[in-house]
PDB file of C-alpha atoms in Angstrom:
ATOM      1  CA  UNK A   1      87.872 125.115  19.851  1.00  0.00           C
ATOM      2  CA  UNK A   2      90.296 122.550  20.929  1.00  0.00           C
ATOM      3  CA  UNK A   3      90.918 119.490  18.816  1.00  0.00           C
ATOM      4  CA  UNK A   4      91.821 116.043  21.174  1.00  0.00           C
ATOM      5  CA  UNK A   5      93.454 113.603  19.015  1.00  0.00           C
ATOM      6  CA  UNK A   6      93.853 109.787  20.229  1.00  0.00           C
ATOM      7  CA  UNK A   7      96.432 107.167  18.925  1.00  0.00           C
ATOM      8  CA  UNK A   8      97.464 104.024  20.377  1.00  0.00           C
ATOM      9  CA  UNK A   9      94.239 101.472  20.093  1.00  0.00           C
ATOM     10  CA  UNK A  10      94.687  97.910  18.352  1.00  0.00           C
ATOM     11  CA  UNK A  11      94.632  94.916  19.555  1.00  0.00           C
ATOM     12  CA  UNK A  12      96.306  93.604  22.689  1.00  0.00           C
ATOM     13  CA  UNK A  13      96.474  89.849  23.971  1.00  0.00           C
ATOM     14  CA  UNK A  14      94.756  89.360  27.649  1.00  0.00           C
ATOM     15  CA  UNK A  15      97.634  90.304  30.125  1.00  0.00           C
ATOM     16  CA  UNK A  16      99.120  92.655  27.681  1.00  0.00           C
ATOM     17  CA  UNK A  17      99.642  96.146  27.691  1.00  0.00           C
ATOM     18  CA  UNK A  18      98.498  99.184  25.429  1.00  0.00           C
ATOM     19  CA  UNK A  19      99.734 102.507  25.892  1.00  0.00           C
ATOM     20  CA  UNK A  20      97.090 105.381  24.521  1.00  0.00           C
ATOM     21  CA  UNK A  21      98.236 109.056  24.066  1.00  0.00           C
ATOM     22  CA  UNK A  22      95.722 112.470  23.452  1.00  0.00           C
ATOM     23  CA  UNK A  23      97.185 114.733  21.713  1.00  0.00           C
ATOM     24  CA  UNK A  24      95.385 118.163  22.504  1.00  0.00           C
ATOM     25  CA  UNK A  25      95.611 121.258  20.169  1.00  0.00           C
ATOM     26  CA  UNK A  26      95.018 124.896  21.852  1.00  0.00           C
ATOM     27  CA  UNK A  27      97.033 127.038  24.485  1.00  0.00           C
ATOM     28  CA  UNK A  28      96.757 126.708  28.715  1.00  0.00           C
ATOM     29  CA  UNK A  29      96.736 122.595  28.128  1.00  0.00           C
ATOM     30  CA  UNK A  30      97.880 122.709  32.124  1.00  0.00           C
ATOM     31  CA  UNK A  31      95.214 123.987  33.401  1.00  0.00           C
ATOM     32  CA  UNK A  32      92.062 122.147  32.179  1.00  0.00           C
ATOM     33  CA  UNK A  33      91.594 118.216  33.762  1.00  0.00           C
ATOM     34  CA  UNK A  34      91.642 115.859  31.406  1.00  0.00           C
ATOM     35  CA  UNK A  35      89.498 112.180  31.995  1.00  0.00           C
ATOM     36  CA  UNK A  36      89.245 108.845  29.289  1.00  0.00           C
ATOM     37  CA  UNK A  37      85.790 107.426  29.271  1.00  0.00           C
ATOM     38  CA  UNK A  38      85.371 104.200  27.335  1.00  0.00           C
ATOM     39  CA  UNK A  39      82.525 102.623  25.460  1.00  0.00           C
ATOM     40  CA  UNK A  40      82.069  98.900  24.845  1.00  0.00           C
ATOM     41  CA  UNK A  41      80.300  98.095  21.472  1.00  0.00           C
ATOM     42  CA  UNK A  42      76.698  98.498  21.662  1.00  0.00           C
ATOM     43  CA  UNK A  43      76.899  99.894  25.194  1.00  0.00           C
ATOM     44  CA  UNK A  44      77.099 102.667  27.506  1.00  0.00           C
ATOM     45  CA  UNK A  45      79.660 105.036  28.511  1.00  0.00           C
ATOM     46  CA  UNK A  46      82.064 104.200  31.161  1.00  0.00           C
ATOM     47  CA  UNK A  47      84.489 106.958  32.999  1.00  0.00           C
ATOM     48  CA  UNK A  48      87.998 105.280  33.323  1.00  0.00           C
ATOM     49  CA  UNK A  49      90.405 107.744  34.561  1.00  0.00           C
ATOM     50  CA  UNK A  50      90.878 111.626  35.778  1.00  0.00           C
ATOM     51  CA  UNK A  51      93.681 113.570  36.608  1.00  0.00           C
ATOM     52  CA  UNK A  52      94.073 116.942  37.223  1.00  0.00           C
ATOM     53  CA  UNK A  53      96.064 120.315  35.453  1.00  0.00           C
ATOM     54  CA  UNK A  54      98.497 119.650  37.207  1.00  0.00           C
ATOM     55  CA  UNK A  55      99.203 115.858  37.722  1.00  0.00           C
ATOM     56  CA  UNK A  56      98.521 116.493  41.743  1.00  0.00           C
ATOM     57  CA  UNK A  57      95.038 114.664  41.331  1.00  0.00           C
ATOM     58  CA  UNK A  58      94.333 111.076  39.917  1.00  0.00           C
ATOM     59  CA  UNK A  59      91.474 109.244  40.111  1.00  0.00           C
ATOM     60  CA  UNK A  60      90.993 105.395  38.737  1.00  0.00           C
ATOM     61  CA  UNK A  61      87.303 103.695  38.377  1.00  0.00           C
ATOM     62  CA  UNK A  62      87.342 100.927  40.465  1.00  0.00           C
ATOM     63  CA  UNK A  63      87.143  98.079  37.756  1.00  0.00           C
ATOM     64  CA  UNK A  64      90.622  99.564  36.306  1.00  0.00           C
ATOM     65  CA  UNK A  65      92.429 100.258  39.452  1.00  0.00           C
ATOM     66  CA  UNK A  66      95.608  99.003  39.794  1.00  0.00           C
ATOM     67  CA  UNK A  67      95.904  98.001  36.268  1.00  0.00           C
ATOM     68  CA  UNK A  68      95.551 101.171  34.727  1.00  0.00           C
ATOM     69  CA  UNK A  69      97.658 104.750  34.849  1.00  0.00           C
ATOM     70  CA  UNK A  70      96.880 108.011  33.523  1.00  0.00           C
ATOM     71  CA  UNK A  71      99.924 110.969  33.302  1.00  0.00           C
ATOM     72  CA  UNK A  72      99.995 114.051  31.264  1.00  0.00           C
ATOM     73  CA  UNK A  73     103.048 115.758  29.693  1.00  0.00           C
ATOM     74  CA  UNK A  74     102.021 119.343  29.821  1.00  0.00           C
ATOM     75  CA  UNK A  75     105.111 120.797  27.843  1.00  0.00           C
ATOM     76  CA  UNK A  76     103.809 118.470  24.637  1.00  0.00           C
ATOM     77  CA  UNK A  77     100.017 118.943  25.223  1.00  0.00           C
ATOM     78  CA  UNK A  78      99.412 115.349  25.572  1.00  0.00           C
ATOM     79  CA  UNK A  79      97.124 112.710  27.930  1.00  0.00           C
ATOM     80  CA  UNK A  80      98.516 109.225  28.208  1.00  0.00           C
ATOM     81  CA  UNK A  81      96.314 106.121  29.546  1.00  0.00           C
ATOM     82  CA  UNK A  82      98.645 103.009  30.101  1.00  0.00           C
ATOM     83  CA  UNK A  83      96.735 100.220  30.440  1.00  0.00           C
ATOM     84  CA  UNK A  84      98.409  96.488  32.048  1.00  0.00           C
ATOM     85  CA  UNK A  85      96.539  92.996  32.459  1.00  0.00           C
ATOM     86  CA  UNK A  86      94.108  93.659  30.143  1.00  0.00           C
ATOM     87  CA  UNK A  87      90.874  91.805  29.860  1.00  0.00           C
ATOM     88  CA  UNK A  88      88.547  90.960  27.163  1.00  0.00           C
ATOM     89  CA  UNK A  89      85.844  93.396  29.563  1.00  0.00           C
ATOM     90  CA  UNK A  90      88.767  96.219  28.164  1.00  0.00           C
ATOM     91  CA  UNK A  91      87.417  96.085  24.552  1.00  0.00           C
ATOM     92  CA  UNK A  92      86.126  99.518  23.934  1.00  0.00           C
ATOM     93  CA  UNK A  93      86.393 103.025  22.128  1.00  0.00           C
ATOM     94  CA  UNK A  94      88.417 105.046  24.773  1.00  0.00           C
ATOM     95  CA  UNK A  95      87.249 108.989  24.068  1.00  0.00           C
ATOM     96  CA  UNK A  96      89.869 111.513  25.500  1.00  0.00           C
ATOM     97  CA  UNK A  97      87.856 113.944  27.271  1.00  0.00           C
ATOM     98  CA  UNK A  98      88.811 117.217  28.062  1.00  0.00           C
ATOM     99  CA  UNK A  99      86.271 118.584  31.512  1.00  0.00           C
ATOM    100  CA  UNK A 100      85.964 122.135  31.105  1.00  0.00           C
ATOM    101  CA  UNK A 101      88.569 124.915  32.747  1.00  0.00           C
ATOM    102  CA  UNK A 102      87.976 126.008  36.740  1.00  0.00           C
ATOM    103  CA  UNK A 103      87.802 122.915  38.125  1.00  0.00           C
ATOM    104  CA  UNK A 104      84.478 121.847  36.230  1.00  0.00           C
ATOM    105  CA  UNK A 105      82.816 118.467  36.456  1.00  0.00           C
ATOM    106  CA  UNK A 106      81.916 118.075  33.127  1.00  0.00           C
ATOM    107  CA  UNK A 107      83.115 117.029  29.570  1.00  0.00           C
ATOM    108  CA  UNK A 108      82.834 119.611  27.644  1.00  0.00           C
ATOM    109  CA  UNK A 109      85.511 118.701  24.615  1.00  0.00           C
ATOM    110  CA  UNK A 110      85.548 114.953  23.348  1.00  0.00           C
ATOM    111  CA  UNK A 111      88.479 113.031  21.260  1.00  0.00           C
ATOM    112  CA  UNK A 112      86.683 110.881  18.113  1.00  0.00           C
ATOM    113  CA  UNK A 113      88.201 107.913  20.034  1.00  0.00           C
ATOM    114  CA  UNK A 114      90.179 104.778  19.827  1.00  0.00           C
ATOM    115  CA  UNK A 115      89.179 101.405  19.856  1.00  0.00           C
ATOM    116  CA  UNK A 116      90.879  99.152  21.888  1.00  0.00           C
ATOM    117  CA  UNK A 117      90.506  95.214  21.303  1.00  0.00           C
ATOM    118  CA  UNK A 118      91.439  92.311  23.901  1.00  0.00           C
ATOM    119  CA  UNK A 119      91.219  88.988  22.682  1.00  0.00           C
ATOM    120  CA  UNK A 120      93.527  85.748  22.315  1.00  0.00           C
TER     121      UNK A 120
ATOM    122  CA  UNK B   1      79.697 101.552  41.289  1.00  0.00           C
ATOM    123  CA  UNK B   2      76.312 101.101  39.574  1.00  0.00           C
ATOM    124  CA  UNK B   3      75.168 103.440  36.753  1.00  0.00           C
ATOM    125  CA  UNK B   4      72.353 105.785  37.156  1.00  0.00           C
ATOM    126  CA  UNK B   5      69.377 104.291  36.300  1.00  0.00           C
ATOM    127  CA  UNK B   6      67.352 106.013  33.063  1.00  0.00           C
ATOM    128  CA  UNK B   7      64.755 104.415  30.380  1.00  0.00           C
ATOM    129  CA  UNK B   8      65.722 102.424  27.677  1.00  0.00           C
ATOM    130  CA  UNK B   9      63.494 104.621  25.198  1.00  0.00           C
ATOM    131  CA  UNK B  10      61.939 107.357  25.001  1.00  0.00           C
ATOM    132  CA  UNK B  11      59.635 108.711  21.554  1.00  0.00           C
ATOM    133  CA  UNK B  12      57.766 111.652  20.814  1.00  0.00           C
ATOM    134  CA  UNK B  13      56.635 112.985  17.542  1.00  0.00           C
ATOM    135  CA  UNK B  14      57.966 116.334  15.966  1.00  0.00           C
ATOM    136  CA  UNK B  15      56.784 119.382  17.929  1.00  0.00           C
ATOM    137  CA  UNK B  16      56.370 117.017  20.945  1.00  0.00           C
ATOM    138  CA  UNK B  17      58.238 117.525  24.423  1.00  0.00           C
ATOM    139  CA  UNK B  18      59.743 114.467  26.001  1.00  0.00           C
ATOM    140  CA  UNK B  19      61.466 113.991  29.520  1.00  0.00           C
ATOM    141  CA  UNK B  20      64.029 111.563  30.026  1.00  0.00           C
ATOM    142  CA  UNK B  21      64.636 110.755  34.236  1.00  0.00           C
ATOM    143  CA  UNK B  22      68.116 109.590  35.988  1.00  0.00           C
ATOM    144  CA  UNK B  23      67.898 107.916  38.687  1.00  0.00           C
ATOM    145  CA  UNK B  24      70.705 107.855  41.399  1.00  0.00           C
ATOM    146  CA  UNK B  25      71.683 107.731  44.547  1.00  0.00           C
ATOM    147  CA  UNK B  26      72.109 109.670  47.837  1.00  0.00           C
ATOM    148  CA  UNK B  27      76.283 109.843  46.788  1.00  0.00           C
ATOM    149  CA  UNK B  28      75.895 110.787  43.569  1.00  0.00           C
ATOM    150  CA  UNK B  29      73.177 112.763  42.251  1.00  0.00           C
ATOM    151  CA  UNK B  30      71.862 113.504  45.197  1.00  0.00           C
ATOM    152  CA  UNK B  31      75.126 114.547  46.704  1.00  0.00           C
ATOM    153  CA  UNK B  32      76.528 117.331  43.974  1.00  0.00           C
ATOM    154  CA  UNK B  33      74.652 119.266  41.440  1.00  0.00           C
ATOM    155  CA  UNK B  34      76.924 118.092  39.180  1.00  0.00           C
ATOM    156  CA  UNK B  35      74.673 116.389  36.924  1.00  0.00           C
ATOM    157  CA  UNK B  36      75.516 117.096  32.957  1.00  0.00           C
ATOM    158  CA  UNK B  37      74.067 115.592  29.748  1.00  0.00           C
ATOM    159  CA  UNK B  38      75.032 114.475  26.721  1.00  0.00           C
ATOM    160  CA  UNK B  39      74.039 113.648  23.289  1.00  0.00           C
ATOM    161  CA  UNK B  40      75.622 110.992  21.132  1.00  0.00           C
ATOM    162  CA  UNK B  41      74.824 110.258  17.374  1.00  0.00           C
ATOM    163  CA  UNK B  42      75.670 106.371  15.540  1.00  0.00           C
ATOM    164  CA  UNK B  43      79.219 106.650  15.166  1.00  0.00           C
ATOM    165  CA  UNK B  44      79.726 109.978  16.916  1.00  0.00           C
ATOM    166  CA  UNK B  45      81.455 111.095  19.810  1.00  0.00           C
ATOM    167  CA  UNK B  46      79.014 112.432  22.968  1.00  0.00           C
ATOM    168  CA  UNK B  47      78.437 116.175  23.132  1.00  0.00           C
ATOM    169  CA  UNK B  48      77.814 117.821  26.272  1.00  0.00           C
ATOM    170  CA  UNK B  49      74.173 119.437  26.088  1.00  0.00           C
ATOM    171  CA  UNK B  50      73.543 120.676  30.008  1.00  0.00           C
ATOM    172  CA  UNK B  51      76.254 120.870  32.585  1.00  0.00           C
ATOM    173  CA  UNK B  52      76.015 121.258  36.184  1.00  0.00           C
ATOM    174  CA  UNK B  53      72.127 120.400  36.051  1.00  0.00           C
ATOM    175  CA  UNK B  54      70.591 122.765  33.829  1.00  0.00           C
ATOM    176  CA  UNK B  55      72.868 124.961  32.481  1.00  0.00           C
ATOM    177  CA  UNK B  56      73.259 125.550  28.449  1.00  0.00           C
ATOM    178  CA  UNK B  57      76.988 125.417  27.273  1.00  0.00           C
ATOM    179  CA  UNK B  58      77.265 127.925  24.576  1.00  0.00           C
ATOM    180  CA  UNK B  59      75.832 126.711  21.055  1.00  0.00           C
ATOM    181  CA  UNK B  60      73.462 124.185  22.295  1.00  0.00           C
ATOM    182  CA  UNK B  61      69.382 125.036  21.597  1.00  0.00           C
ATOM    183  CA  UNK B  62      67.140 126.468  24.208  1.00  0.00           C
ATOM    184  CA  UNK B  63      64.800 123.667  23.440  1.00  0.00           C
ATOM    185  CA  UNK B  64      67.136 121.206  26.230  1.00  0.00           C
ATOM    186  CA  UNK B  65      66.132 121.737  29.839  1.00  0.00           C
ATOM    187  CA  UNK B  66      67.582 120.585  32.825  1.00  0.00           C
ATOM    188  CA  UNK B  67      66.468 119.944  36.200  1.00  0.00           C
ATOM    189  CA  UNK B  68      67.294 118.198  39.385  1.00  0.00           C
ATOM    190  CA  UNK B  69      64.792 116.877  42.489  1.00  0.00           C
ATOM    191  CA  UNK B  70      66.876 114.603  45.742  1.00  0.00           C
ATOM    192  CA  UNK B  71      68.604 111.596  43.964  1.00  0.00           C
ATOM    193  CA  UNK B  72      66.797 112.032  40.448  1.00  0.00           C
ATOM    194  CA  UNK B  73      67.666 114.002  37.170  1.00  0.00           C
ATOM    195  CA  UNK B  74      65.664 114.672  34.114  1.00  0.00           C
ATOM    196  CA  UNK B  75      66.144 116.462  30.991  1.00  0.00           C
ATOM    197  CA  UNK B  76      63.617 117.679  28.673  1.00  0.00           C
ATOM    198  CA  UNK B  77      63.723 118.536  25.043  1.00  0.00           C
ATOM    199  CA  UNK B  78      60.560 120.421  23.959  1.00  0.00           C
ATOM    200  CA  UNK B  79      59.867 121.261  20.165  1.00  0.00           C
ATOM    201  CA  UNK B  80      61.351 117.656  18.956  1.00  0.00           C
ATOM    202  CA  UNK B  81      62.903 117.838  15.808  1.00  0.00           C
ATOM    203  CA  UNK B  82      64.347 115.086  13.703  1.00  0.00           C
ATOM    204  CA  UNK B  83      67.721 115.772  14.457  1.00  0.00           C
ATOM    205  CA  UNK B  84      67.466 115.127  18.309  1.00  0.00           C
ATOM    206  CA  UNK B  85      66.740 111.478  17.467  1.00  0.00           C
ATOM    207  CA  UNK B  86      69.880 110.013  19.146  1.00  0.00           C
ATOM    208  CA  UNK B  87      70.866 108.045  22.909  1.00  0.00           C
ATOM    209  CA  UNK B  88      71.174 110.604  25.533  1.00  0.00           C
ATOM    210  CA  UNK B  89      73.552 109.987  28.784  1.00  0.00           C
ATOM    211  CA  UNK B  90      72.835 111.659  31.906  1.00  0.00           C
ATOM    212  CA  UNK B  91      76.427 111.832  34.719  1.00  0.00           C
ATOM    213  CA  UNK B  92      77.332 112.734  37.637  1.00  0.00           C
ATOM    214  CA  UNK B  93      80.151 113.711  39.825  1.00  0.00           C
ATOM    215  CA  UNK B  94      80.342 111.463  43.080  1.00  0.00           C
ATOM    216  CA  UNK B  95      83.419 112.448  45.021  1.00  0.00           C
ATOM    217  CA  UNK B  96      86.814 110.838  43.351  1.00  0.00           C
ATOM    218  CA  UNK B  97      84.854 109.361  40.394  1.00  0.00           C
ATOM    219  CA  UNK B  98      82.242 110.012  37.777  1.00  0.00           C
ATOM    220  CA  UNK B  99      79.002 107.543  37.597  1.00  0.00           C
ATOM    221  CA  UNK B 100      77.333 107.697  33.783  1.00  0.00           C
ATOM    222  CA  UNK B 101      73.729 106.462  33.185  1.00  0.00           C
ATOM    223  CA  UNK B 102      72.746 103.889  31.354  1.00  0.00           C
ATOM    224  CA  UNK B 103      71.621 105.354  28.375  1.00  0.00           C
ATOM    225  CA  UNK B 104      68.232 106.536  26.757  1.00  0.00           C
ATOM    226  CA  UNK B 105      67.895 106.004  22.912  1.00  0.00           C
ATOM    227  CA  UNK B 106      65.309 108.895  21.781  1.00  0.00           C
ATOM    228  CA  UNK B 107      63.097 108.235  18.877  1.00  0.00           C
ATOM    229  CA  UNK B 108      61.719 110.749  16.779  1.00  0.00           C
ATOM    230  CA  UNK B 109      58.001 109.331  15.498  1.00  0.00           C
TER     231      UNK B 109
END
């Protein structure tokens, strides 16, 4: 069973930056899409960001295009989520998500997550 | 991007079967029978229960159903037990993006 590891959350200042990484245990890394789906306190789930085995597919939510970028280092298993001009609507646990292998649609592997905080 | 729409609550006691609906749209659910589930404890990450509208991944109890009808979802968990008392988010693929419901906190009587 693979093992997604996230690092990277703390605090960051409106307009800052935060850079998150997923570090994913487990062989064939490259060929499974990997997603971040974030969770305000006390609400929902929100998908953020896809992108694909390998890097030729990238996908934004609308209310983070533009200031967000996902990328993948396949050599180093690992899922980055750079994140510019935050807002205090940012604040949230960001779960690395792997979807399942074969060009799936769904989650099947979640990170424990990493809470993010934007505030002044 | 609105979520899909699904009840704030749903309760049932033990042995009880319960049905919680997702409602979406003609470009989401309606679109892709891509529709998965998934079950998240206080403090816990999600875990996927049904995938691709009512399939079981390996591991996860017959007792969670899926099904699918035009722009609408629903899953069902029959025999309730204790330990399904949690919130429950329904999702779905919509070309380029992925639209999450709003959430459905279950409540075990």
């Amino acid at each position: 069973e693979v093992q997604l590891v996230e690092s990277g959350g703390g605090s960051g200042q409106p307009g800052g930056s935060l850079r998150l990484s997923c570090a994913a245990s487990g062989s064939n890394f490259n060929i499974y899409g990997m997603t971040w789906v974030r969770q305000a306190p006390g609400k929902g789930l929100e998908w953020v960001s896809y992108i694909s085995g390998g890097s030729s597919t990238i996908y934004h939510a609308d209310s983070v295009k533009g200031r967000f970028s996902i990328s993948r280092d396949n050599a180093k298993n690992s899922v980055y989520l750079q994140m510019d001009s935050l807002r205090a609507e940012d604040t949230a646990v960001y779960y690395c998500v792997r979807l399942d292998n074969g060009g799936s649609y769904y989650f099947d592997s979640w990170g424990q997550g990493t809470l993010v905080t934007v505030s002044s | 991007q609105s979520a899909l729409t699904q009840p704030a609550s749903v309760s049932g006691s033990p042995g009880q079967s319960i049905t919680i609906s997702c409602t979406g749209t003609s470009s989401d659910v309606g679109s892709y029978n891509l529709v998965s589930w998934y079950q998240q404890h206080p403090g816990k990450a999600p875990k996927l229960m049904i995938c691709e509208v009512n399939k079981r991944p390996s591991g996860v109890s017959i007792r969670f159903s899926g099904s699918k009808s035009g722009n609408a979802a629903s899953l069902t968990i029959s025999g309730l037990q204790a330990e399904d008392e949690a919130d429950y988010y329904c999702c779905s693929y919509a070309g380029g993006r992925w639209v999450f419901g709003t959430g459905t906190k279950v409540t075990v009587l």
